[in-house]
Coordinates of C-alpha atoms in Angstrom, one line a residue:
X3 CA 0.0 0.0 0.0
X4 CA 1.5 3.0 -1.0
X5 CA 1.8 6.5 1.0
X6 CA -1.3 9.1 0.8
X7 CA 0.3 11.9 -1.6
X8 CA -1.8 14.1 -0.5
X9 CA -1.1 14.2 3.5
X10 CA 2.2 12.0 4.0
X11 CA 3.4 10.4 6.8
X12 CA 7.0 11.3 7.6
X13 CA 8.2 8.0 8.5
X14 CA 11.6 8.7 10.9
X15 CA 14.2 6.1 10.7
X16 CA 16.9 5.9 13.9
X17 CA 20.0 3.7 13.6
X18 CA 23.4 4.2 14.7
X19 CA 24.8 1.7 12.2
X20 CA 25.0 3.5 8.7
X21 CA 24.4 0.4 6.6
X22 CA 21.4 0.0 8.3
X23 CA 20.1 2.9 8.7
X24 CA 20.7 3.6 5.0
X25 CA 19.1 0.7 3.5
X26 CA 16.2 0.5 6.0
X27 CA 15.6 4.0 5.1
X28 CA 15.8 3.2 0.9
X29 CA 13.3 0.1 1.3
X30 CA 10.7 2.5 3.2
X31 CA 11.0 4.5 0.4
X32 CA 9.8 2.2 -2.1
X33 CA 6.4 2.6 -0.7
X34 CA 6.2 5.9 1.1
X35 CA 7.2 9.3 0.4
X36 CA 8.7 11.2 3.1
X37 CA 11.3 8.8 5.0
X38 CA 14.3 11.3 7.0
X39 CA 17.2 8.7 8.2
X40 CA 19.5 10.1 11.2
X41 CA 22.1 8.8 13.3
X42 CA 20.9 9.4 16.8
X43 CA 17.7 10.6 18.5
X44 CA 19.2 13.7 19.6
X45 CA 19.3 14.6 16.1
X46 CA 15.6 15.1 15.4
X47 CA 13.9 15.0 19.0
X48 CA 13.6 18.8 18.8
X49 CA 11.6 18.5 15.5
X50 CA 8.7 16.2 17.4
X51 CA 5.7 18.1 17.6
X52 CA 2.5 17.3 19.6
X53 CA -0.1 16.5 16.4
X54 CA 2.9 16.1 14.0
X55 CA 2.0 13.4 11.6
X56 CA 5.0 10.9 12.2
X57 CA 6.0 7.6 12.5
X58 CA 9.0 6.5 14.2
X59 CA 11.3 3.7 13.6
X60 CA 14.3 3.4 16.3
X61 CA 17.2 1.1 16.9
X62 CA 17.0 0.1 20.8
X63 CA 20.9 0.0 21.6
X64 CA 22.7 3.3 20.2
X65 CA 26.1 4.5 21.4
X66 CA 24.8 7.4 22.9
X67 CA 21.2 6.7 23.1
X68 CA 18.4 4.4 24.6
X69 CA 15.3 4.3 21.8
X70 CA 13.1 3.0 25.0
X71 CA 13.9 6.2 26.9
X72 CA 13.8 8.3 23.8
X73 CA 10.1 6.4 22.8
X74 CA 9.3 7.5 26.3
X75 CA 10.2 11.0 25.9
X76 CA 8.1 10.8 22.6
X77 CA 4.8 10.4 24.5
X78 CA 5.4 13.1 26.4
X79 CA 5.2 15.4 23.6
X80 CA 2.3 13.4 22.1
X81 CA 1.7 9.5 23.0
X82 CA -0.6 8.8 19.9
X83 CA 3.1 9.0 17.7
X84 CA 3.6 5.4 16.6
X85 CA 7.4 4.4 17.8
X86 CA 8.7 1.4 16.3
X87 CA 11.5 -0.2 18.1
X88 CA 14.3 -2.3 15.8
X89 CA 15.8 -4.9 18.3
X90 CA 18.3 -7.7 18.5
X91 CA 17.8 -10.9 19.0
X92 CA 18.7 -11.3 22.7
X93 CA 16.6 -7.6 23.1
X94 CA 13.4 -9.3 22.2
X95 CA 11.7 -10.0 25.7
X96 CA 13.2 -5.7 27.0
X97 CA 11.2 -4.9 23.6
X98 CA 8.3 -7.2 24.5
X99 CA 8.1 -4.9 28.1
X100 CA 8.3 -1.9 26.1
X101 CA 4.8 -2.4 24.4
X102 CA 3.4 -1.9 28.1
X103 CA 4.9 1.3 28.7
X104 CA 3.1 2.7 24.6
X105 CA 5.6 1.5 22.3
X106 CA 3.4 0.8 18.7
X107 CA 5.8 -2.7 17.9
X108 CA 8.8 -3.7 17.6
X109 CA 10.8 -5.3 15.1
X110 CA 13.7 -8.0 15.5
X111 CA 16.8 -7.5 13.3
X112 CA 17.4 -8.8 11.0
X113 CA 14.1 -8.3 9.2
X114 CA 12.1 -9.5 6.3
X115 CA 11.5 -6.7 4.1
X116 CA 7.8 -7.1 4.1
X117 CA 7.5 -7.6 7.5
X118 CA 8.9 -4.2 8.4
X119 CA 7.0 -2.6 5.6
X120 CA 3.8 -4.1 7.1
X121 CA 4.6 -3.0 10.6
X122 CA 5.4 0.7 8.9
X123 CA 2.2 0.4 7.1
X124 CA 0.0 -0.4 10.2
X125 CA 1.4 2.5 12.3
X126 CA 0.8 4.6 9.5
X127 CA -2.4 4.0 9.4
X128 CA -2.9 4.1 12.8
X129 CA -1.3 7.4 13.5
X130 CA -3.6 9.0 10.6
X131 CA -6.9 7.7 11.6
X132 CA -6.1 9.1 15.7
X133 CA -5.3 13.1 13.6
X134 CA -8.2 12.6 11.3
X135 CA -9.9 11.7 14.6
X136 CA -8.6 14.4 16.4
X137 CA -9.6 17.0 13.3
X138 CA -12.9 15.6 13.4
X139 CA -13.8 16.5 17.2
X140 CA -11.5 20.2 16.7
X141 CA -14.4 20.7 14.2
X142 CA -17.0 19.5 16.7
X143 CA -16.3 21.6 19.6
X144 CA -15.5 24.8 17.3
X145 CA -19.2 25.2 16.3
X146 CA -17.9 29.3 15.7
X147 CA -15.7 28.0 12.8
X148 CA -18.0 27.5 9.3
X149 CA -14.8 25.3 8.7
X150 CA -16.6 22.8 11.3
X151 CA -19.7 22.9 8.7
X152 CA -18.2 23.5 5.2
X153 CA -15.5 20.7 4.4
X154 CA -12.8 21.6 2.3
X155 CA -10.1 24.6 1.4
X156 CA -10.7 24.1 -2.2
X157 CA -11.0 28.1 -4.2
X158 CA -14.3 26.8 -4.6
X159 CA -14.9 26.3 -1.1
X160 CA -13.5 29.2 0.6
X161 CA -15.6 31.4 -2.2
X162 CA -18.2 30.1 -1.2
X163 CA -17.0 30.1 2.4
X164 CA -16.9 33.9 2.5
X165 CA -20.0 34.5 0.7
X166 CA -21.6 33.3 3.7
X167 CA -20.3 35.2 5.8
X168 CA -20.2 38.2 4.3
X169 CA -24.2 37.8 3.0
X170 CA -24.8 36.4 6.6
X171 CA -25.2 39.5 8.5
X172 CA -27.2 41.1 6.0
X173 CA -30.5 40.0 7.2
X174 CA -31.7 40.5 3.1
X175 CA -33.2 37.2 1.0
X176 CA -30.3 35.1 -0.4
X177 CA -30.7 32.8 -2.9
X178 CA -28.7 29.4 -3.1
X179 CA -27.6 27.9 -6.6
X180 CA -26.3 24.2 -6.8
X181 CA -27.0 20.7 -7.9
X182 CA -29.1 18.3 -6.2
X183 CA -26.6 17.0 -3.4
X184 CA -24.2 19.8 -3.4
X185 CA -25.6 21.0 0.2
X186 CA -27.9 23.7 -0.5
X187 CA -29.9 23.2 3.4
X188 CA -26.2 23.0 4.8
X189 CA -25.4 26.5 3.3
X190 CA -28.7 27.8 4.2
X191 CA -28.0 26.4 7.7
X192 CA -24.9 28.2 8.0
X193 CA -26.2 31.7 6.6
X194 CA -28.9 31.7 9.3
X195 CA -26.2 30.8 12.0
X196 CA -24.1 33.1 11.2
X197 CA -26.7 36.1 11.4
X198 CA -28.6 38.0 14.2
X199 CA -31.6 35.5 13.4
X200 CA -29.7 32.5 14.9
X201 CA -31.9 32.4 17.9
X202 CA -34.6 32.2 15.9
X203 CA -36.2 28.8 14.4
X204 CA -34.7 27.5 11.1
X205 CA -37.2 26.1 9.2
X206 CA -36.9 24.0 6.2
X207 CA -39.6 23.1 3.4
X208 CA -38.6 21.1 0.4
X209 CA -41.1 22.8 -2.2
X210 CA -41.1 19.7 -4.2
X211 CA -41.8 17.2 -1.6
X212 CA -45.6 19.0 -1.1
X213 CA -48.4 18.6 -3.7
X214 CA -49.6 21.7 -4.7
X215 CA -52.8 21.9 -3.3
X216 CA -51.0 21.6 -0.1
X217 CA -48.4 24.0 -0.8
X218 CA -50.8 27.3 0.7
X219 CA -51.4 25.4 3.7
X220 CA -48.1 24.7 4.3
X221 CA -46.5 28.2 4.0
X222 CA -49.3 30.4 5.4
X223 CA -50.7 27.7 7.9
X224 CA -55.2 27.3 8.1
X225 CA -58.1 28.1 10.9
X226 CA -59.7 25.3 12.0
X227 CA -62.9 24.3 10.1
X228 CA -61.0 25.9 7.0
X229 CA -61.5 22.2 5.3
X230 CA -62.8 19.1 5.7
X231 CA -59.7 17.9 7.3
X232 CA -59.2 21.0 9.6
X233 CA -59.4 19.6 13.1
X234 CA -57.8 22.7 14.3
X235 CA -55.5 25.5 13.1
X236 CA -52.0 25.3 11.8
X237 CA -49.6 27.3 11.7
X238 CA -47.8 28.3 8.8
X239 CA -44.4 28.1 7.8
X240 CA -43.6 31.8 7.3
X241 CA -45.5 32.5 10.3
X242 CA -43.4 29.7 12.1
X243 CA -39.9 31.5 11.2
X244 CA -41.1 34.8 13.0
X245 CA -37.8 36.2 14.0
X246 CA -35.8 33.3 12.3
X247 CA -35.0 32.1 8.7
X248 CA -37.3 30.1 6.5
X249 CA -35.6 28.1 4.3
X250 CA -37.4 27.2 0.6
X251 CA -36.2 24.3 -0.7
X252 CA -36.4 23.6 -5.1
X253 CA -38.7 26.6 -4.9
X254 CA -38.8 26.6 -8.5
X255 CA -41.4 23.6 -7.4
X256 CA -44.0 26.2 -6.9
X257 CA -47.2 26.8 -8.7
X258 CA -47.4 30.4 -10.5
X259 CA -50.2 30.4 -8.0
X260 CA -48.4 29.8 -5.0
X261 CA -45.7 32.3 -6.3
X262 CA -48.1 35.1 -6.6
X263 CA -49.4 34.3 -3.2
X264 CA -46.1 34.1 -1.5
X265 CA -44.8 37.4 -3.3
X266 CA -47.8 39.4 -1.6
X267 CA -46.8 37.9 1.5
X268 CA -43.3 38.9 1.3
X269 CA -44.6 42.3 -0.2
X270 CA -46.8 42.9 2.3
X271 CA -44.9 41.2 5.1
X272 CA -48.2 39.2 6.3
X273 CA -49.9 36.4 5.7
X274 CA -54.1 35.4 5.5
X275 CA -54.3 31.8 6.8
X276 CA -56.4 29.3 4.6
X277 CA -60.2 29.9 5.9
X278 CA -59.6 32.9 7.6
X279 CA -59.9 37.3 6.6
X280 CA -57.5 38.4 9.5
X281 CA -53.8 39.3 8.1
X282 CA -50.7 37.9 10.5
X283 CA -47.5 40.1 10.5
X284 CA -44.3 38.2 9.8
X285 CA -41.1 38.7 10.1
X286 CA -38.9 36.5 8.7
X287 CA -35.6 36.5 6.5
X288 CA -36.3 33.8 3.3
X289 CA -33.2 31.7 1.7
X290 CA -34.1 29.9 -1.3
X291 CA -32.7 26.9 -3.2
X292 CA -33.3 26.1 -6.7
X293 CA -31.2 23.9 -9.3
X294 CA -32.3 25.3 -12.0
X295 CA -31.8 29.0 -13.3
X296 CA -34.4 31.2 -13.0
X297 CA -33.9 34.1 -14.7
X298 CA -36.3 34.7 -17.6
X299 CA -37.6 31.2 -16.5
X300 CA -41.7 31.4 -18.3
X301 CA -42.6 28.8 -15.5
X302 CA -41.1 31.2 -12.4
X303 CA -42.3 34.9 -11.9
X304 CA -39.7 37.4 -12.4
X305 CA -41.1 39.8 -10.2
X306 CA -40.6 37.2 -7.3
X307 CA -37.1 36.2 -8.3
X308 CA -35.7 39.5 -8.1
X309 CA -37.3 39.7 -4.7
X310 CA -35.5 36.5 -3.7
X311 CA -32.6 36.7 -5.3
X312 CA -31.2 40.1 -3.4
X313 CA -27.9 38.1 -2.5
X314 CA -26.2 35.0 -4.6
X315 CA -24.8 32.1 -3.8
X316 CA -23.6 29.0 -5.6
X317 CA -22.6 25.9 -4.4
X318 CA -19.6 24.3 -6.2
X319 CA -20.7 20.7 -7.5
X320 CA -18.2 18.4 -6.0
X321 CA -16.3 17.6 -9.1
X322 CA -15.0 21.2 -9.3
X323 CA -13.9 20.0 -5.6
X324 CA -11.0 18.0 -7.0
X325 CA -8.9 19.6 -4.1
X326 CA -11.5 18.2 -1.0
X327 CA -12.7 14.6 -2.5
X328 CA -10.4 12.9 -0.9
X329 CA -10.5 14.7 2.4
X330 CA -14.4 14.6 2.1
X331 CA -14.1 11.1 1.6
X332 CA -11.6 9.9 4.5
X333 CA -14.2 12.2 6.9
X334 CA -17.0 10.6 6.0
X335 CA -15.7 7.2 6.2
X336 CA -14.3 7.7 9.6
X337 CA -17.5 9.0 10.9
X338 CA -19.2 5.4 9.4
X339 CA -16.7 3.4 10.2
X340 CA -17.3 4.6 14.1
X341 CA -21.2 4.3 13.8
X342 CA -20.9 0.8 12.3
X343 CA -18.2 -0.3 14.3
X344 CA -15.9 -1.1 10.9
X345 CA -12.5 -0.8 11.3
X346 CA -11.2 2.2 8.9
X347 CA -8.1 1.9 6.6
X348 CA -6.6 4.8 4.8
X349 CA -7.7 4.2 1.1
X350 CA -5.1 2.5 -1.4
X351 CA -4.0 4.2 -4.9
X352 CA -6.4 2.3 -6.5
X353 CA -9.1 3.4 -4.6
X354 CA -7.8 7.0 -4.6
X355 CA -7.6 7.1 -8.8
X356 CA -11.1 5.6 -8.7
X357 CA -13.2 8.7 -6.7
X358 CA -10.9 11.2 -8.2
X359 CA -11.7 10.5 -11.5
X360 CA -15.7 9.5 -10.5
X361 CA -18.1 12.7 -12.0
X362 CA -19.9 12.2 -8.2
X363 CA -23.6 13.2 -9.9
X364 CA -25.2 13.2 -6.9
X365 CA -22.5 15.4 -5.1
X366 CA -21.5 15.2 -1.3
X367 CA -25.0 13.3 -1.0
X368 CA -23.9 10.8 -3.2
X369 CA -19.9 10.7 -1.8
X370 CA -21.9 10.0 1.7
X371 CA -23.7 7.1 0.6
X372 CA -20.7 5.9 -0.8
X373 CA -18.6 6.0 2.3
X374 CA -21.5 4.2 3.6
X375 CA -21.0 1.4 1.7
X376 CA -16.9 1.5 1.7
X377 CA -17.2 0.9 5.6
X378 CA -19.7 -1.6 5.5
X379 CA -17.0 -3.6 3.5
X380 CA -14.7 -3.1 6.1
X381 CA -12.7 0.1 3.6
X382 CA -11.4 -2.5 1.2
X383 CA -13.8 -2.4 -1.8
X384 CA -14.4 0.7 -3.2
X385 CA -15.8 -0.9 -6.6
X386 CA -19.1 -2.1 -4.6
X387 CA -18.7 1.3 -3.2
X388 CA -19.3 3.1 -6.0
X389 CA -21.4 1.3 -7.4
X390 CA -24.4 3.7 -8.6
X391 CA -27.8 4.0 -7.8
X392 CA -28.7 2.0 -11.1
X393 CA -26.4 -0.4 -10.4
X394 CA -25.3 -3.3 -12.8
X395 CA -27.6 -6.4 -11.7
X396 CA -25.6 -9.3 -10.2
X397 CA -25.3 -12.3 -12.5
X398 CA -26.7 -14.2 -9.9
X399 CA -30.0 -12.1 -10.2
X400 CA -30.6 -12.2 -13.9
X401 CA -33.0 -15.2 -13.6
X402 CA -35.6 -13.2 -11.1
X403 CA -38.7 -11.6 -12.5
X404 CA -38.3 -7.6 -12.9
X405 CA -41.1 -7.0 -10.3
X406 CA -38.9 -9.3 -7.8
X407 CA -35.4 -6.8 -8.8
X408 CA -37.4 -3.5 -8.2
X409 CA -38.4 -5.0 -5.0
X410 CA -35.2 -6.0 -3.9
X411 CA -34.2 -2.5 -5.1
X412 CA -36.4 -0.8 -3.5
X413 CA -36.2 -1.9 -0.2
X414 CA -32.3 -1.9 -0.4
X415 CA -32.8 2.1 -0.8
X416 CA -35.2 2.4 1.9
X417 CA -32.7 0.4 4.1
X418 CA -29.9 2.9 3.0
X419 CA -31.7 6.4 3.9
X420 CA -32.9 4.8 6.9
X421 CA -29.1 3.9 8.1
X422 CA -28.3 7.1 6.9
X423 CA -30.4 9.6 8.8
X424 CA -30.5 7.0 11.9
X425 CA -33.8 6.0 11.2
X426 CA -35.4 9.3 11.1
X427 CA -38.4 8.5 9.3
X428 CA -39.7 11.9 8.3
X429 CA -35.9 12.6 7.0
X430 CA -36.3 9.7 4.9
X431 CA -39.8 10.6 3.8
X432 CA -38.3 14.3 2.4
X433 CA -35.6 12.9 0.5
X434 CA -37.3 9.7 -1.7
X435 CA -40.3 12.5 -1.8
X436 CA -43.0 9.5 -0.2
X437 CA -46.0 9.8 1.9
X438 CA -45.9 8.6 5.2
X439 CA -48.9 5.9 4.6
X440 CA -47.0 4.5 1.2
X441 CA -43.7 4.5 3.2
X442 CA -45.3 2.5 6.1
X443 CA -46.7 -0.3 3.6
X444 CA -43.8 -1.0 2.0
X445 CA -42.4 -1.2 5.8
X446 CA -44.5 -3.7 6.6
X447 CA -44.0 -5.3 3.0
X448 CA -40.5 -5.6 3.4
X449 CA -40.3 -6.4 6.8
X450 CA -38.1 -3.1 7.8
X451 CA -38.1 -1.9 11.2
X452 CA -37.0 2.0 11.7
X453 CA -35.8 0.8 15.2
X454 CA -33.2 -0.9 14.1
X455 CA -31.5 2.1 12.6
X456 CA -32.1 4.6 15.1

């Protein structure tokens, strides 16, 4: 397995004994990309920092030295640094003792060649997994940085990065641009977390997950007896985001009707429930998301769009990300491999050539789903991985009736965004755009229980 190219590992090599030192140091570097030979620890000791990603490989008995005492004085700086001890063969029970007091392994001399690059290989990957797991829970408690929210440094990234925050203060209507899965509510999230409305509610509504005689009810809310099924009032979305952000999902979903409707409300900054003559003030700042472009769109009103669209911003489609893929996917994986209880492995070459040069159509949606499926296989096939949506049927499956496939198909999927938002069914519901009877049926069709994902 070769060295990540994008983050290496500077593997450390320790040996009194030039021969040794030399050639250890020449076979490392037949797999990995950084590898820095000296003669004694005193050498480089000053250059270990805490966090530094390292790996150390160091004789036992040097002249001037003790690589026990100097693995010791390691872990004082930072005891996640792997130390590899190189011992003889009348060493091997003082090395054995060593592992108690931290040391990673130890290796007796003299050494198979792919024995030691096996042992360099596991500490390697041990010592990036504990900094991408240390990364990870930086980001968590930092909930002030968009950094925590927003993966990536990519030019695409940190434009879109400081949009944000520059349009977040602004309290005026923004409008989001991007493809479906780019993370259009994420941005939207962050816009309203990063203004003066942030202690106000966030509220979301997918425009295209509501049918459209429903669409009214939803955004200005209805009295009770307004309809037959009008048990008692509701309130309405833009009423619900008084003093907060409502968030319109695909709002080039909307009937002309409903975008004449919600136009006046935003006009007049008041809404007229369904069934009812008395006007409720709002006060609410609108996002809105669409995929599509909606200027001089016949099926959008123009007078609304320029309403909306006060502010910009687009979302970069992940393969303009070239720059965060493989970060994005290393994070993601980690984070599955945790919930599933999969142990993670840093991704080979292959693997790495294969999501670069993947088009990722369905975005950082679709790159989650796909580390989803990597861990599952335990990070060591990332052809099932990335297997699409319409994946090629298994030989094995050619002989079953069509209706039999879909079925298997589509209970597969419902599995999937089940495990995926933890068994939240009404997440589940937005995303495959299903009502919540027709998603129960094929429940109890399938046999799925949401408890077992939660």
């Amino acid at each position: 397995m070769a060295e990540n190219t994008l983050n290496p590992t500077r593997i450390i090599v320790i040996d009194d004994d030039y021969d040794i030192r030399i050639n250890t140091a020449e076979l490392i570097s037949t797999r990995f990309n950084q590898v820095d030979e000296y003669e004694s620890p005193s050498a480089v000791e000053a250059e270990i920092i805490k966090g530094g990603n390292v790996v150390i490989l160091t004789d036992l008995r040097m002249p001037n030295d003790d690589g026990l005492e100097f693995a010791k004085r390691v872990y004082k700086i930072d005891p996640e640094i792997p130390v590899i001890l190189m011992t003889g063969y009348g060493d091997v029970s003082i090395a054995v003792d060593a592992l108690k007091h931290g040391v990673y392994d130890f290796i007796e001399k003299p050494f198979e060649a792919d024995h030691l690059l096996e042992a360099i290989n596991r500490a390697v990957d041990k010592r990036r997994l504990t900094l991408s797991v240390e990364q990870l829970e930086k980001q968590r408690l930092n909930e002030n940085s968009i950094d925590s929210q927003l993966i990536g440094e990519s030019h695409p990234m940190r434009r879109l990065k400081r949009d944000i925050l520059d349009f977040a203060p602004m309290d005026i209507p923004v409008m989001i641009h991007g493809e479906t899965g780019a993370g259009k509510e994420l941005a939207a999230l962050c816009l309203h977390e990063y203004s003066r409305r942030k202690d106000g509610n966030f509220v979301a509504l997918n425009c295209a997950a509501i049918p459209e005689q429903l669409a009214e009810s939803e955004l200005f809310g209805f009295v009770k007896g307004a309809f037959t099924d009008a048990k008692q009032a509701r309130t309405g979305k833009l009423e619900y985001a008084n003093g907060g952000t409502l968030f319109l999902d695909e709002i080039e979903s909307l009937s002309l009707n409903i975008q004449a409707k919600l136009l006046r409300a935003i006009s007049d900054q008041k809404v007229i429930p369904v069934g009812s003559n008395k006007s409720i003030p709002i006060n609410c700042r609108i996002i809105s998301a669409t995929k599509e472009d909606l200027r001089n769109n016949a099926n959008f009103r123009q007078d609304l769009f320029f309403r909306l669209q006060v502010a910009e911003v687009k979302i970069p489609p992940l393969r303009d990300r070239s720059d965060d893929i493989v970060h994005l996917f290393e994070v993601f994986t980690i984070k599955h491999c945790k919930q599933l209880s999969t142990q993670y492995r840093s991704i080979t070459p292959y693997a790495r050539e294969r999501i670069l040069n993947y088009d990722w159509p369905g975005n950082v949606r679709e790159l989650i789903n796909v580390t989803t499926r990597y861990a599952i296989k335990n990070c060591s096939d990332i052809d099932y991985a990335l297997e699409s949506d319409d994946r090629v049927i298994d030989q094995s499956q050619e002989s079953l009736p069509l209706k039999q496939l879909v079925e298997d198909y589509e209970a597969s999927v419902i599995k999937l965004k089940l495990h995926e938002h933890k068994g939240k069914v009404s997440k589940v519901l937005e995303e495959l755009s299903i009502e919540h009877r027709t998603f129960n049926q094929k429940l109890n069709k399938y046999g799925i229980q949401t408890s077992d994902y939660k």
